[in-house]
mmCIF file of C-alpha atoms in Angstrom:
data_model
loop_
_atom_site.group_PDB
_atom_site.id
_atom_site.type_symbol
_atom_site.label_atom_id
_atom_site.label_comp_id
_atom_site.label_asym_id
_atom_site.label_seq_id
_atom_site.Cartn_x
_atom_site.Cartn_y
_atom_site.Cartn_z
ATOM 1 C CA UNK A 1 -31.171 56.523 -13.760
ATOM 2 C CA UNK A 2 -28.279 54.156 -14.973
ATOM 3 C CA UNK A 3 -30.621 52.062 -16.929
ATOM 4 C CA UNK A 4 -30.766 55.048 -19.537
ATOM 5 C CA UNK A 5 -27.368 56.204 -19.308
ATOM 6 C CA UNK A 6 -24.637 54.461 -20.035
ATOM 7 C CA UNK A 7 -22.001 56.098 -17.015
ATOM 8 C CA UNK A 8 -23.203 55.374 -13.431
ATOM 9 C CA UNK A 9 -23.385 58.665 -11.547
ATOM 10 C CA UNK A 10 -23.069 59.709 -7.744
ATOM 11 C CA UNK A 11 -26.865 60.906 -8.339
ATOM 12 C CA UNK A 12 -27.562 57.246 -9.441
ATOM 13 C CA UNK A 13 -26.092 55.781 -5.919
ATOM 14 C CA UNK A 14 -27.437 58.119 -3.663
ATOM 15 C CA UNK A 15 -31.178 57.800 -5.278
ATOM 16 C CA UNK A 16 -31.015 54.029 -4.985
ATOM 17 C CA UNK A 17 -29.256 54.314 -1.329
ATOM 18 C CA UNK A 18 -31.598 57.021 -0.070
ATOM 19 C CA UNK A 19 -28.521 59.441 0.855
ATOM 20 C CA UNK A 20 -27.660 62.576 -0.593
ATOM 21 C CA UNK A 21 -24.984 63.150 -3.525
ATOM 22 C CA UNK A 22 -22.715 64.682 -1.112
ATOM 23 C CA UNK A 23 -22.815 61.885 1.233
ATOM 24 C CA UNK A 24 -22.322 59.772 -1.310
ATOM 25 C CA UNK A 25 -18.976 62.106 -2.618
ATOM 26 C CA UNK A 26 -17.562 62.202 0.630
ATOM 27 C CA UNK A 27 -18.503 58.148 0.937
ATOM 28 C CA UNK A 28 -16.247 57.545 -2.256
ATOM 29 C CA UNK A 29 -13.592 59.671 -0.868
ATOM 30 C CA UNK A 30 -13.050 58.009 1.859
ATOM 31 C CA UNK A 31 -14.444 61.320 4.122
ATOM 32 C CA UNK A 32 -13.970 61.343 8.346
ATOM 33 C CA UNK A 33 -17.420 62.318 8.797
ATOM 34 C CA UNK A 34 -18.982 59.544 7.001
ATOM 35 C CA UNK A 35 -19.738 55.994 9.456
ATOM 36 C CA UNK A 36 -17.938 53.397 7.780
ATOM 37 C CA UNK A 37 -21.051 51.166 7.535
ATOM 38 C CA UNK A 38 -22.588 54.254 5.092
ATOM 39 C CA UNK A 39 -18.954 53.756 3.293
ATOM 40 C CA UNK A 40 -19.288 50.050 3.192
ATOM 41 C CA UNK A 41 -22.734 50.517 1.632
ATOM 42 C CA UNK A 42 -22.075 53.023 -1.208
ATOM 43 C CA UNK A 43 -18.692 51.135 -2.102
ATOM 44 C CA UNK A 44 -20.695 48.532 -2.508
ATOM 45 C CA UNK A 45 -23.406 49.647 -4.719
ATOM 46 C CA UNK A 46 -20.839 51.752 -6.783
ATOM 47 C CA UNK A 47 -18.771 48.611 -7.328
ATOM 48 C CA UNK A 48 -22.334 46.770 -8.069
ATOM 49 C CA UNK A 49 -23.404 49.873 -10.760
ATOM 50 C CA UNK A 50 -19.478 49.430 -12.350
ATOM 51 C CA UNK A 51 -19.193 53.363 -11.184
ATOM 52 C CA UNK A 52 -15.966 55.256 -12.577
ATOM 53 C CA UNK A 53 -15.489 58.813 -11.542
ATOM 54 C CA UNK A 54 -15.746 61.238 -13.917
ATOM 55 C CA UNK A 55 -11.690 62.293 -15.034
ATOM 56 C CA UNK A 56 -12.872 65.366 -16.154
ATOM 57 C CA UNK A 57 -15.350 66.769 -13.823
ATOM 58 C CA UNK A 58 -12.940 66.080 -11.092
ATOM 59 C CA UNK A 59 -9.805 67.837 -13.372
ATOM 60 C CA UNK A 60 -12.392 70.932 -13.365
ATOM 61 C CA UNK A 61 -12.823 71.138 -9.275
ATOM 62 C CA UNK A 62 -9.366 70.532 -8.993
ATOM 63 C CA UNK A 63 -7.439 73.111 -11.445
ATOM 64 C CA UNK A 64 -5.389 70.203 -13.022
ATOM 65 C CA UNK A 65 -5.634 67.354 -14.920
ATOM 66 C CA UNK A 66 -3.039 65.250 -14.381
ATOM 67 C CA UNK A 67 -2.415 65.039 -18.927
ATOM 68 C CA UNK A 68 0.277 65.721 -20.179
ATOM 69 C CA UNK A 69 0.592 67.332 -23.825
ATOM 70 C CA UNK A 70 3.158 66.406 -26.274
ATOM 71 C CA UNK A 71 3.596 67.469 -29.916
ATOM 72 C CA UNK A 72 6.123 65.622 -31.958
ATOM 73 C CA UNK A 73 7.430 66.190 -35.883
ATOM 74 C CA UNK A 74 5.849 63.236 -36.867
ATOM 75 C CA UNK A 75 5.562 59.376 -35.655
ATOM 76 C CA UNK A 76 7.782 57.728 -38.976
ATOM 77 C CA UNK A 77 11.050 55.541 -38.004
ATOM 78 C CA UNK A 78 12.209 54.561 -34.635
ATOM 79 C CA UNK A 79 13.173 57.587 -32.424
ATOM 80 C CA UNK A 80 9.956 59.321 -32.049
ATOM 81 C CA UNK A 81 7.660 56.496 -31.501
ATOM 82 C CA UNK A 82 10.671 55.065 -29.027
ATOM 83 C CA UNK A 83 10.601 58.485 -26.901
ATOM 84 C CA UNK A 84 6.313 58.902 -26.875
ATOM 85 C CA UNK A 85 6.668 55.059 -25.384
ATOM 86 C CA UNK A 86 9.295 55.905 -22.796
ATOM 87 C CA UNK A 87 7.111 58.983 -21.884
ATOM 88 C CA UNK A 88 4.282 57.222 -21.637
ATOM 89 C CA UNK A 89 5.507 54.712 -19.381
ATOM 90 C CA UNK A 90 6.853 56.766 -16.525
ATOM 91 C CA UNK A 91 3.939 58.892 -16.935
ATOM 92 C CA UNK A 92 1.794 56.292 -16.101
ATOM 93 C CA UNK A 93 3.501 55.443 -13.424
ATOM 94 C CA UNK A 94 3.263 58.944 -11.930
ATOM 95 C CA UNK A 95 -0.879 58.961 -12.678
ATOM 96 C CA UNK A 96 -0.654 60.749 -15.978
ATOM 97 C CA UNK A 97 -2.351 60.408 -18.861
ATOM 98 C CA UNK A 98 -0.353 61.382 -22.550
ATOM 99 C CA UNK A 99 -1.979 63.119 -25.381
ATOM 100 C CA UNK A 100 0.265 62.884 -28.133
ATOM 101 C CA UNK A 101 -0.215 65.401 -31.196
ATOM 102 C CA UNK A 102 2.264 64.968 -34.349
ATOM 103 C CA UNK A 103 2.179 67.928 -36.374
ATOM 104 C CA UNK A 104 3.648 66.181 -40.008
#
C-alpha cells in the first residue's frame, strides 16, 4: 500500500475505494463510461494520496515521450547555456521535458 511505498499508485486508490484499477484509469482520465460521482470520488482520494502519474509508464503505452534530447559541445561561456534556456522554455510550454547531454 502507499504507506510502504513512497509513489501512490492506481492499485493504491482502487484497493482503498473498492473499484478496480481500470475503473480507477479511466476515472483519472476523465473516461465517458465512468458516473461522475465514481470520478468525483477517485479525484478525490488521488488528490488526498498526493497521486502523480507515472511519466514513464504512460510514455511506454503511448510510443512517445514527450523529451526531447539535446547534445551540446560543452556548457562554458554564454551561447550554449543561452540556447539550452531558450529551448527549454518553449519546450515547456509545448509539454516537453529537455535532457541536455554536453559531450566536452
Amino acid at each position: 500500500m502507499a504507506a510502504s511505498r513512497q509513489k501512490t499508485s492506481i492499485r493504491d486508490i482502487a484497493q482503498l475505494l473498492g473499484l478496480s484499477t481500470s475503473t480507477v484509469s479511466r476515472g483519472l482520465a476523465d473516461h465517458k463510461d465512468i458516473s461522475e460521482a465514481t470520478k468525483e470520488r477517485i479525484r478525490q482520494k488521488a488528490q488526498e494520496l498526493n497521486y502523480r502519474p507515472n511519466q514513464l509508464a504512460a510514455a511506454l503505452r503511448k510510443g512517445h515521450s514527450k523529451t526531447l534530447g539535446v547534445i551540446v559541445p560543452h556548457i562554458n561561456g554564454y551561447f550554449f547555456p543561452a540556447v539550452m534556456n531558450g529551448i527549454e522554455k518553449i519546450a515547456t510550454q509545448e509539454g516537453f521535458t529537455l535532457m541536455m547531454c554536453p559531450v566536452e
